[in-house]
Short mmCIF file of C-alpha atoms and ligand atoms in Angstrom, two decimals:
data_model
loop_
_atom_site.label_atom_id
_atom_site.label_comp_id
_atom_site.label_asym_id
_atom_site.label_seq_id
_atom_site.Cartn_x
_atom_site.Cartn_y
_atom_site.Cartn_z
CA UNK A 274 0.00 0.00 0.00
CA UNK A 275 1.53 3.31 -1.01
CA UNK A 276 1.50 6.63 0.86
CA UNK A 277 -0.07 9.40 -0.91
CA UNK A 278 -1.41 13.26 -0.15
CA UNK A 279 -4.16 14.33 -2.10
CA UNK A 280 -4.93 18.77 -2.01
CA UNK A 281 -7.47 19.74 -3.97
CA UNK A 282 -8.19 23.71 -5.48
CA UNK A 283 -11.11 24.77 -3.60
CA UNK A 284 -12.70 25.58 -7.13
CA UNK A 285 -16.59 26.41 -7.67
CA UNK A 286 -17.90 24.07 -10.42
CA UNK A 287 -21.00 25.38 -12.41
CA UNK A 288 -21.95 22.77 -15.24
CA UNK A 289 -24.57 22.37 -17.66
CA UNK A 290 -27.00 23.68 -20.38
CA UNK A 291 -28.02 28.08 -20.17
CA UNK A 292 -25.09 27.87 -17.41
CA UNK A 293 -23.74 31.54 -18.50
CA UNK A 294 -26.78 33.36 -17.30
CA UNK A 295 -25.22 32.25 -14.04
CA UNK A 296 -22.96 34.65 -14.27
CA UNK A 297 -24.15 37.91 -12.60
CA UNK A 298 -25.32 35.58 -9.40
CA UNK A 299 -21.58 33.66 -9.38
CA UNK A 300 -19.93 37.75 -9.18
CA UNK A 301 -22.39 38.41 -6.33
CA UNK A 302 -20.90 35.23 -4.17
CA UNK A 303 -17.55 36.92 -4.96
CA UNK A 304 -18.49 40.07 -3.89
CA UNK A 305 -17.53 41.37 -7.39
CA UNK A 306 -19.32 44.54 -8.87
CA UNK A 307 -16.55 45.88 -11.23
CA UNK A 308 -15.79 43.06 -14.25
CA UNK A 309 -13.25 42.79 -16.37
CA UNK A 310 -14.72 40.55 -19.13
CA UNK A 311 -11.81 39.17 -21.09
CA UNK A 312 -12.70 36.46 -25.08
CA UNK A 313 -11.55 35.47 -28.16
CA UNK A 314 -12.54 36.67 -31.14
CA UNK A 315 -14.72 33.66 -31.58
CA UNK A 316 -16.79 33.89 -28.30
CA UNK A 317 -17.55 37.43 -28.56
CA UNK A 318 -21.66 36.98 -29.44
CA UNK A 319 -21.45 34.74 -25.95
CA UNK A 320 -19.39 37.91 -24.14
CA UNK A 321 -22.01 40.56 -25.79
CA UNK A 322 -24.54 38.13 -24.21
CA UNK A 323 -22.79 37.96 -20.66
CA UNK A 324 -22.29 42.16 -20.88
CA UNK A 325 -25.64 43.01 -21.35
CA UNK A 326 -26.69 40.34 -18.52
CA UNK A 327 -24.22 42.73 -16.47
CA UNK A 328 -25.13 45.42 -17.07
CA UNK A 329 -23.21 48.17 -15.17
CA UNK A 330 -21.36 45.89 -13.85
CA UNK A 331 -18.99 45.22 -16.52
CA UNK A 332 -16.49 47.79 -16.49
CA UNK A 333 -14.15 46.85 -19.46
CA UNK A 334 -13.61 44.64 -22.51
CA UNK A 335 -10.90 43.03 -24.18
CA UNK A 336 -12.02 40.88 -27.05
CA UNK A 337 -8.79 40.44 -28.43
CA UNK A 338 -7.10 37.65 -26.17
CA UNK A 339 -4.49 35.09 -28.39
CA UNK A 340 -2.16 32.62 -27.43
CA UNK A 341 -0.01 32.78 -24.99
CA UNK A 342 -0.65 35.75 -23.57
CA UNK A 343 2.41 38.14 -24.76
CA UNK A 344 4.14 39.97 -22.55
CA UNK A 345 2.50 43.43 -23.72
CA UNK A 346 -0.70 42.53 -23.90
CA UNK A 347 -0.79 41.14 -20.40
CA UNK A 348 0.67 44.78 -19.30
CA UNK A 349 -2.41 46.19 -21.25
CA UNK A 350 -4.86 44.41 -19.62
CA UNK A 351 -3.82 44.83 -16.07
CA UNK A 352 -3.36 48.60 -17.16
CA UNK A 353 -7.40 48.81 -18.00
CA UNK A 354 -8.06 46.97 -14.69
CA UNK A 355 -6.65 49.42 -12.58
CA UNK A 356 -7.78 52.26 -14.63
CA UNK A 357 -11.44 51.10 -14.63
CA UNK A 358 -10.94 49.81 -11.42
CA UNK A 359 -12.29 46.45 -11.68
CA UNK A 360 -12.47 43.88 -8.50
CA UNK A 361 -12.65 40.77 -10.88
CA UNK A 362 -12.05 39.13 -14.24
CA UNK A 363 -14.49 37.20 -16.42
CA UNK A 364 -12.41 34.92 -18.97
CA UNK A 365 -15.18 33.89 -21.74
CA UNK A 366 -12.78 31.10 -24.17
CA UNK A 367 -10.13 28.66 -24.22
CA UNK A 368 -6.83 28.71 -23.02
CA UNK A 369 -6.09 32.11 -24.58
CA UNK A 370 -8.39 33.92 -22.83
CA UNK A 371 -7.70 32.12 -19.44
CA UNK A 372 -4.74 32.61 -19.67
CA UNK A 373 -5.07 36.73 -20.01
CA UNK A 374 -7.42 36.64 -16.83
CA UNK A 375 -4.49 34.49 -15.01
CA UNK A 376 -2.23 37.25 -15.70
CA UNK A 377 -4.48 39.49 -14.28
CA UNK A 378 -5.03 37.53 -11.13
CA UNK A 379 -1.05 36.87 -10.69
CA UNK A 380 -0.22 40.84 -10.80
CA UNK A 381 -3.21 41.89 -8.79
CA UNK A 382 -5.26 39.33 -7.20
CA UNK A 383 -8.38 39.57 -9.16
CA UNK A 384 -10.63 36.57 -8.80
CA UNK A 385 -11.41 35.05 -12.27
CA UNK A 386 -15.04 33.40 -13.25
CA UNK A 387 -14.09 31.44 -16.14
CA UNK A 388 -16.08 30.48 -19.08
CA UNK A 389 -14.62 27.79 -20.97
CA UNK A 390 -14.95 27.57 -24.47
CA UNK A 391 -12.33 24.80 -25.66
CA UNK A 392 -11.45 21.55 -23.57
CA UNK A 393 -7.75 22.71 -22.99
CA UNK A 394 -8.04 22.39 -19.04
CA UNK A 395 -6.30 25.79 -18.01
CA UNK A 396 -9.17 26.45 -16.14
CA UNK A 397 -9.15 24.00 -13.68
CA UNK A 398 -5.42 24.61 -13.05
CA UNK A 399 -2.75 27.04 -11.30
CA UNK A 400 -0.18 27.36 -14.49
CA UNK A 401 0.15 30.75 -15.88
CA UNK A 402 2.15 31.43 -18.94
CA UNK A 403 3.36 34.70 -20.14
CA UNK A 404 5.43 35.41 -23.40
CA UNK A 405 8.13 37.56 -24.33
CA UNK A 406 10.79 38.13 -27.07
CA UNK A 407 11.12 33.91 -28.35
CA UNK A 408 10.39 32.29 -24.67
CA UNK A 409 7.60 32.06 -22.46
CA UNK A 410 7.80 32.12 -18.71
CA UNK A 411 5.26 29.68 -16.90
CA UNK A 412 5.22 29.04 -13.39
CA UNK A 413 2.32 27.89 -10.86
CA UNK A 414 0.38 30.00 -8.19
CA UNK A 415 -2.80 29.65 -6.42
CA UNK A 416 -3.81 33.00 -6.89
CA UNK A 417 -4.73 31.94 -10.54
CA UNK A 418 -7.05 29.24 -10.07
CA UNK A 419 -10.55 30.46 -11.36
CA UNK A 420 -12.77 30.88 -8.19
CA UNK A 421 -16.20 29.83 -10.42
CA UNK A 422 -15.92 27.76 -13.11
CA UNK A 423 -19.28 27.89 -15.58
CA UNK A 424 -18.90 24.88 -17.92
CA UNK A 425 -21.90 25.75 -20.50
CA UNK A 426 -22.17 22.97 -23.32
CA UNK A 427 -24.08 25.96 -25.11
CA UNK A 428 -20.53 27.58 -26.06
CA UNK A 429 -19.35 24.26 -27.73
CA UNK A 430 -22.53 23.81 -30.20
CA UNK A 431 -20.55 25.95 -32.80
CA UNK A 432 -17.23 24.60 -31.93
CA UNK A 433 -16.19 23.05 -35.46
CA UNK A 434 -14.80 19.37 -35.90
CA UNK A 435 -11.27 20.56 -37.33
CA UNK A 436 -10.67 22.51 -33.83
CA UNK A 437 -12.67 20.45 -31.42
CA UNK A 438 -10.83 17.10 -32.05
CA UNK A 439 -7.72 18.10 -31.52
CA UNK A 440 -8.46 20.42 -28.23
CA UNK A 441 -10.30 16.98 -26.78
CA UNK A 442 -7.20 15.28 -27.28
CA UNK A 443 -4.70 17.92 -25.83
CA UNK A 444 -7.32 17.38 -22.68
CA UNK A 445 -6.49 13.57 -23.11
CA UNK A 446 -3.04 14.62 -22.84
CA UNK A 447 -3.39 15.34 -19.38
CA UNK A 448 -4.56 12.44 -18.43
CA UNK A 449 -2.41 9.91 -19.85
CA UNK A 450 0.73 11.81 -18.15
CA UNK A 451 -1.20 11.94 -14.96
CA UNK A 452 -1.46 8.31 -15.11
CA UNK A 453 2.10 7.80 -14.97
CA UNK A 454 3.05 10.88 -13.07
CA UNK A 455 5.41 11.20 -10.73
CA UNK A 456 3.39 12.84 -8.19
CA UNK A 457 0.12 10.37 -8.85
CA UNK A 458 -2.26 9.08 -6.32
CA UNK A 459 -5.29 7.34 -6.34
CA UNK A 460 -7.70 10.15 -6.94
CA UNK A 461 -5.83 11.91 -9.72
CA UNK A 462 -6.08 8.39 -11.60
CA UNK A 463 -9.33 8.02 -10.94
CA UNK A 464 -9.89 11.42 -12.80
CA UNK A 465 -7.50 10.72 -15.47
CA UNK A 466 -8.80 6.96 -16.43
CA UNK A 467 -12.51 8.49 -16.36
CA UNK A 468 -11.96 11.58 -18.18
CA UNK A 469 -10.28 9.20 -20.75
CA UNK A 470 -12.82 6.97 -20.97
CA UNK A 471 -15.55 9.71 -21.70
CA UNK A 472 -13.81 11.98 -23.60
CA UNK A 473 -13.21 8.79 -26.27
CA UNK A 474 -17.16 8.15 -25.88
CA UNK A 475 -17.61 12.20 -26.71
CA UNK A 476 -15.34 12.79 -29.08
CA UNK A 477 -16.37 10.69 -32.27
CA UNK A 478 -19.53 11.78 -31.72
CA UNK A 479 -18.98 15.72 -31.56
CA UNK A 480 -16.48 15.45 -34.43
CA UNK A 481 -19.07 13.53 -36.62
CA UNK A 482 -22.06 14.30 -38.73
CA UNK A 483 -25.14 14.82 -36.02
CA UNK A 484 -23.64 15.67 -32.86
CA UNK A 485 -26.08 16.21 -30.12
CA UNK A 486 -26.05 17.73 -26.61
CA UNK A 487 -25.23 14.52 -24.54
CA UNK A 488 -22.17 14.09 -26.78
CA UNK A 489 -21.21 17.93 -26.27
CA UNK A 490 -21.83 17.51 -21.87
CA UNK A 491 -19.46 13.77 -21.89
CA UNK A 492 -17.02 15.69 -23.77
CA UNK A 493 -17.19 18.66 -21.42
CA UNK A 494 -17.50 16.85 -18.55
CA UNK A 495 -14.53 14.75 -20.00
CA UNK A 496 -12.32 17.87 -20.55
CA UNK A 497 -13.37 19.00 -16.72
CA UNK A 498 -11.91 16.14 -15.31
CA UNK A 499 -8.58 15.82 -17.25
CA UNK A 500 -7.83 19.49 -15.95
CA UNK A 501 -8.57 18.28 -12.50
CA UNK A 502 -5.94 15.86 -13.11
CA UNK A 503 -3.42 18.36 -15.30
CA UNK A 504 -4.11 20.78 -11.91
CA UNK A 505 -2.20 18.34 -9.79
CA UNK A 506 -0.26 15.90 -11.63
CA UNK A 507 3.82 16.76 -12.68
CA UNK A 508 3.72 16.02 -16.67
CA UNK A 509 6.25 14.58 -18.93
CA UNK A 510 7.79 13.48 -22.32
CA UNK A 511 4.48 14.46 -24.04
CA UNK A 512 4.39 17.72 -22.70
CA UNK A 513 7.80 18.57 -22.73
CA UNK A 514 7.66 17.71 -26.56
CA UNK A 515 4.85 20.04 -27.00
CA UNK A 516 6.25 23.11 -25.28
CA UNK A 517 9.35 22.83 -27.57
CA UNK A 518 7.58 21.96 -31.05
CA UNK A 519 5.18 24.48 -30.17
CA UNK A 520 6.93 27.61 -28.48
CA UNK A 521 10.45 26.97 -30.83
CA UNK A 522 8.75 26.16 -34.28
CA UNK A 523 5.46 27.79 -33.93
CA UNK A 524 3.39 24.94 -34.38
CA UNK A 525 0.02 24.61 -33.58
CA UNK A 526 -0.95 23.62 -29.85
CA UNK A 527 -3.59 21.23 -29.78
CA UNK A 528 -2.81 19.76 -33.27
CA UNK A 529 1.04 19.16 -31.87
CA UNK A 530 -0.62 17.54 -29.23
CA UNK A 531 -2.73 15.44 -30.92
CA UNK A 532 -0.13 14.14 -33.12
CA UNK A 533 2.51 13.25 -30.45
CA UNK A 534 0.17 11.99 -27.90
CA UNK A 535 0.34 8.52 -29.37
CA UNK A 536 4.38 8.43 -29.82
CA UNK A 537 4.79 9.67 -26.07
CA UNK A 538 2.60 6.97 -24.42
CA UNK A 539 4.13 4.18 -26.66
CA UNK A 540 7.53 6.01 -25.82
CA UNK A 541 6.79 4.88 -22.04
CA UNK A 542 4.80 1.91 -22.85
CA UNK A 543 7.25 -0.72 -20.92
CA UNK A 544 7.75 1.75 -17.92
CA UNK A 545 4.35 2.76 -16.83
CA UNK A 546 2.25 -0.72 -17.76
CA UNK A 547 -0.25 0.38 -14.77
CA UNK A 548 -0.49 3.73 -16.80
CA UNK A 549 -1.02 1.57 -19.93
CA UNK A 550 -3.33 -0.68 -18.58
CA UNK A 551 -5.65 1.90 -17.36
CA UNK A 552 -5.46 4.03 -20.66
CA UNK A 553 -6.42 0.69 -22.46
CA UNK A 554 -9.21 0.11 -20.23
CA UNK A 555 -10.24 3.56 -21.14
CA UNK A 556 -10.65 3.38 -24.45
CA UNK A 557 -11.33 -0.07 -24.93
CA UNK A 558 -8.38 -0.41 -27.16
CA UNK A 559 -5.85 -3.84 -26.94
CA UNK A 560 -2.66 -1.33 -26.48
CA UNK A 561 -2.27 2.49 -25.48
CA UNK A 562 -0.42 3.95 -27.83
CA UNK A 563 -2.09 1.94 -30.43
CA UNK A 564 -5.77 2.97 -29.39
CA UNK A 565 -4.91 6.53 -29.20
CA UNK A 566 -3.35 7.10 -32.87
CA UNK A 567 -6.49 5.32 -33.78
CA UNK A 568 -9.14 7.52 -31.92
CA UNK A 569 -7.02 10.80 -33.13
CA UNK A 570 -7.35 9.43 -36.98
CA UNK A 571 -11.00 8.25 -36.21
CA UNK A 572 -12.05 12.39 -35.26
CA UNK A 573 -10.11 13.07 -38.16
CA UNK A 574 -7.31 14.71 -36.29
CA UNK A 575 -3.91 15.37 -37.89
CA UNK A 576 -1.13 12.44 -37.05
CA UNK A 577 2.00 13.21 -38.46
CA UNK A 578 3.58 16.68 -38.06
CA UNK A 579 4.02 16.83 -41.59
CA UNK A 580 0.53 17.44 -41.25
CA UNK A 581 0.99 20.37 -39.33
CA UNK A 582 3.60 21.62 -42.29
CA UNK A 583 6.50 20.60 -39.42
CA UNK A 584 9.81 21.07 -41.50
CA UNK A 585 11.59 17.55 -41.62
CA UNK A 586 15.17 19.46 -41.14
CA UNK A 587 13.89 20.56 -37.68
CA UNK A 588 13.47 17.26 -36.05
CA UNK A 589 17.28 17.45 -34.71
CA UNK A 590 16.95 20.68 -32.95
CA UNK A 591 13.72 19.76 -31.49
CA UNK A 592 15.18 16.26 -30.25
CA UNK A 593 18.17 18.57 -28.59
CA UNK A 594 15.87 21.11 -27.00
CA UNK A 595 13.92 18.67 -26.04
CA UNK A 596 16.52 16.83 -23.95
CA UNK A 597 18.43 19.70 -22.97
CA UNK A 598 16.45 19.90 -19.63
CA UNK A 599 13.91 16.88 -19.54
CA UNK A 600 10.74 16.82 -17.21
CA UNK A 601 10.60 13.72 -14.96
CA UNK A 602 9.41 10.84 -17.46
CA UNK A 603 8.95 7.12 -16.24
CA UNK A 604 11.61 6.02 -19.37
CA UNK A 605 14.93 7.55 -18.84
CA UNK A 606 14.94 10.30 -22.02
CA UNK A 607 17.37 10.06 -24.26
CA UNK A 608 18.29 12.33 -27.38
CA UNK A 609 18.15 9.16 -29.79
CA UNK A 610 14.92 7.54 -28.29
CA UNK A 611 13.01 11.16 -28.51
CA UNK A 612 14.38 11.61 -31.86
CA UNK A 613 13.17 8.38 -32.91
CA UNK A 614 10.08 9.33 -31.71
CA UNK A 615 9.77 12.70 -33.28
CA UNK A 616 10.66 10.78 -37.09
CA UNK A 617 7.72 8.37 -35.94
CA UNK A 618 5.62 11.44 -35.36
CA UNK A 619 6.58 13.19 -38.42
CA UNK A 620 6.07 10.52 -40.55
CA UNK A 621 2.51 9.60 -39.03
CA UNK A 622 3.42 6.22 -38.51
CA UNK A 623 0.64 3.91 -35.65
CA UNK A 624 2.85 2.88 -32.87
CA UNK A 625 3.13 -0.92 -32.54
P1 NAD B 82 -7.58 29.19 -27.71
O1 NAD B 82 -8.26 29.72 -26.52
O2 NAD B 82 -6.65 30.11 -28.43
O3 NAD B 82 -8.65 28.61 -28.72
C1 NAD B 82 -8.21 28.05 -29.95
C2 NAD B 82 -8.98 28.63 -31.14
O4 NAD B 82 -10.32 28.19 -31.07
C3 NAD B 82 -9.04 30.16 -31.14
O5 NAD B 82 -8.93 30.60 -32.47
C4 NAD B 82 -10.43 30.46 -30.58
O6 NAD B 82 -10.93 31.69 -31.01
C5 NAD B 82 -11.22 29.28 -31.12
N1 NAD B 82 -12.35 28.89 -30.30
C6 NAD B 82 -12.35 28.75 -28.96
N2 NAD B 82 -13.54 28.28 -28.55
C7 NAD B 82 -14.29 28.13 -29.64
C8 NAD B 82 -15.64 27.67 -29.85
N3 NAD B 82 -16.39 27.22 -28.84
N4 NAD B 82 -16.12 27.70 -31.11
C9 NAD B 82 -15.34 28.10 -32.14
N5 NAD B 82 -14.05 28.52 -32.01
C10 NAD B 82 -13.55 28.53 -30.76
O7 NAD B 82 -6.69 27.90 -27.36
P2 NAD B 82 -6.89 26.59 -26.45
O8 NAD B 82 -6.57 25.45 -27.34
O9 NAD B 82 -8.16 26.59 -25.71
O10 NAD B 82 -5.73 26.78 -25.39
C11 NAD B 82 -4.38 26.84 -25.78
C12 NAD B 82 -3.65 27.86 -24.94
O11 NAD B 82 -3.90 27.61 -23.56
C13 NAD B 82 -2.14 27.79 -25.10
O12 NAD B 82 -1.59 29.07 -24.96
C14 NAD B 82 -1.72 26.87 -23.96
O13 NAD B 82 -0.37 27.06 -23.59
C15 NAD B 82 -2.68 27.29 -22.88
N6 NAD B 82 -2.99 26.23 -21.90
C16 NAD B 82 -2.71 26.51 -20.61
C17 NAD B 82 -3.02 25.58 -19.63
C18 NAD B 82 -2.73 25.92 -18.19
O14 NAD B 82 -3.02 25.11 -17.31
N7 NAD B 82 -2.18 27.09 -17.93
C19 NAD B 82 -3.62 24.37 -19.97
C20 NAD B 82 -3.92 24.12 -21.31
C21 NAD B 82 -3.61 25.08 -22.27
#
């Protein structure tokens, strides 16, 4: 029997159908009457929607949020804060806009409402990310965890296949490396193996012709519970390989992700088989690595990082950043084995 601690985020959890005209009553528990309401381009109908529910209340706008949150436009937001003097932040999108409002929260203490858009996770967790020049700086505080959380399948009904696939399988991500994390316990698995498990029910269904609302609240409540375990759980290989094909070559992030997921859990196939077992168990699939490639080429998911244009000549550098400074992985990482894995990943080939 093995020793654990288990410390959850003492996060508010609002889920369901018409949840975001729960926001005015989730700023009152906070105390909040001056918002900062922070989207995407995308989700601005569903932020002109939450700012007329506000009324007054709202005291700025930025609709402009992107990915990962540059230095200057972080400065700009907390800027407006303090000039309209708002006592909260309402992030209305995925990752991008989360990740404004966590900036937010880190320089001034703002308690976020988030309103999540995408099935990325950051919502659930206390990683914040800020850009500048070609790096980003990331580190983890409480401070940014998202006091309400208001999970509304309503904002994923116009969520399209080509972006919605891949997103559900970044959230995947966080599971599988939670499974074989260094830190893992018995709750965080149990989170991980379910969110697994009904994120691969969701998914082919909200990536295919008819998709209806019981798909679009599994694959929700799916996404919810991989950033529960992503909140708590130390990551590896996978991510480490995301950061660097991502934040040194520009690639997409949730198409990286869906391409190398596959490589990285065959990659530590033989050193987590508890991890593997419970992934296959998940997905109802006769080996990990093998059941994922298949699910990300079932939504229709790119699989190869040619795919993602990935330029073949970069593979090198990327193995060498890459295992410059490793995370902890359960498979000792090596520069050959990760740049075997990176030619399996450009070349699209199924693992196994
Ligand atoms: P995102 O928020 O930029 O969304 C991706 C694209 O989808 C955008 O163009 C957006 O406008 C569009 N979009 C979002 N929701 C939509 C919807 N419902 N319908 C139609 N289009 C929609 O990106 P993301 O994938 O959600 O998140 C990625 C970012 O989040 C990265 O910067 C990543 O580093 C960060 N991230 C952080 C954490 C964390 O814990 N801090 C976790 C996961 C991701």
């Amino acid at each position: 029997m093995d020793d654990f601690i288990f410390e959850a985020f003492p996060a508010r959890i609002v889920f369901g159908a018409g949840k975001i005209a729960e926001v005015p009553a989730e700023l009152d528990r906070l105390d909040a009457s001056s918002a900062l309401l922070i989207t995407t381009l995308s989700q601005s109908f569903v932020a002109d929607e939450i700012e007329r529910s506000l009324g007054t209340r709202c005291a700025a706008r930025i609709d402009g949020a992107v990915m990962h949150v540059p230095r200057e436009n972080a400065d700009a937001a907390i800027a407006l804060g303090e000039e309209k003097n708002c006592d909260s932040v309402i992030s209305i999108g995925g990752g991008s806009a989360v990740g404004l409002a966590k900036a937010i929260a880190l320089s001034k203490g703002l308690p976020i409402v988030a309103v999540p858009s995408t099935f990325a996770g950051s919502e659930m967790t206390d990683i914040w990310g800020i850009s500048e020049g070609d790096g980003k700086i990331t580190g983890r505080d409480a401070v940014v965890v998202p006091k309400t959380v208001i999970y509304d399948i309503g904002l994923t009904r116009g969520y399209p296949a080509r972006l919605a696939g891949p997103s559900g399988i970044n959230a995947m991500a966080h599971s599988v490396e939670a499974l074989y994390a260094q830190n893992c316990n018995p709750v965080l698995s149990m989170y991980a193996e379910e969110g697994i498990r009904i994120l691969a029910d969701g998914l082919p269904s909200i990536c295919g012709d008819n998709p209806d609302d019981d798909a679009r609240s599994n694959t929700l409540k799916g996404a919810f519970l991989c950033g529960l375990a992503l909140a708590k759980a130390t990551m590896g290989i996978h991510h480490k390989l995301c950061h660097v094909i991502g934040g040194a070559f520009g690639m997409p992030h949730a198409e990286t992700h869906a391409v190398i997921l596959p490589h990285a859990t065959f990659y530590n196939r033989d050193a987590a088989p508890d991890a593997m077992y419970a992934i296959c168990r998940a997905l109802g699939s006769d080996t990990a690595a093998g059941g994922l490639f298949d699910l990300v080429e079932r939504i229709g998911a790119p699989t190869s990082l040619q795919d993602l244009a990935f330029e073949e000549k970069n593979l090198d550098r990327a193995a060498d950043i890459a295992t410059e400074s490793p995370y902890y992985n359960p498979h000792p990482v090596d520069r050959d084995s990760v740049r075997k894995l990176l030619e399996d990943a450009f070349q699209g080939r199924r693992p196994e």
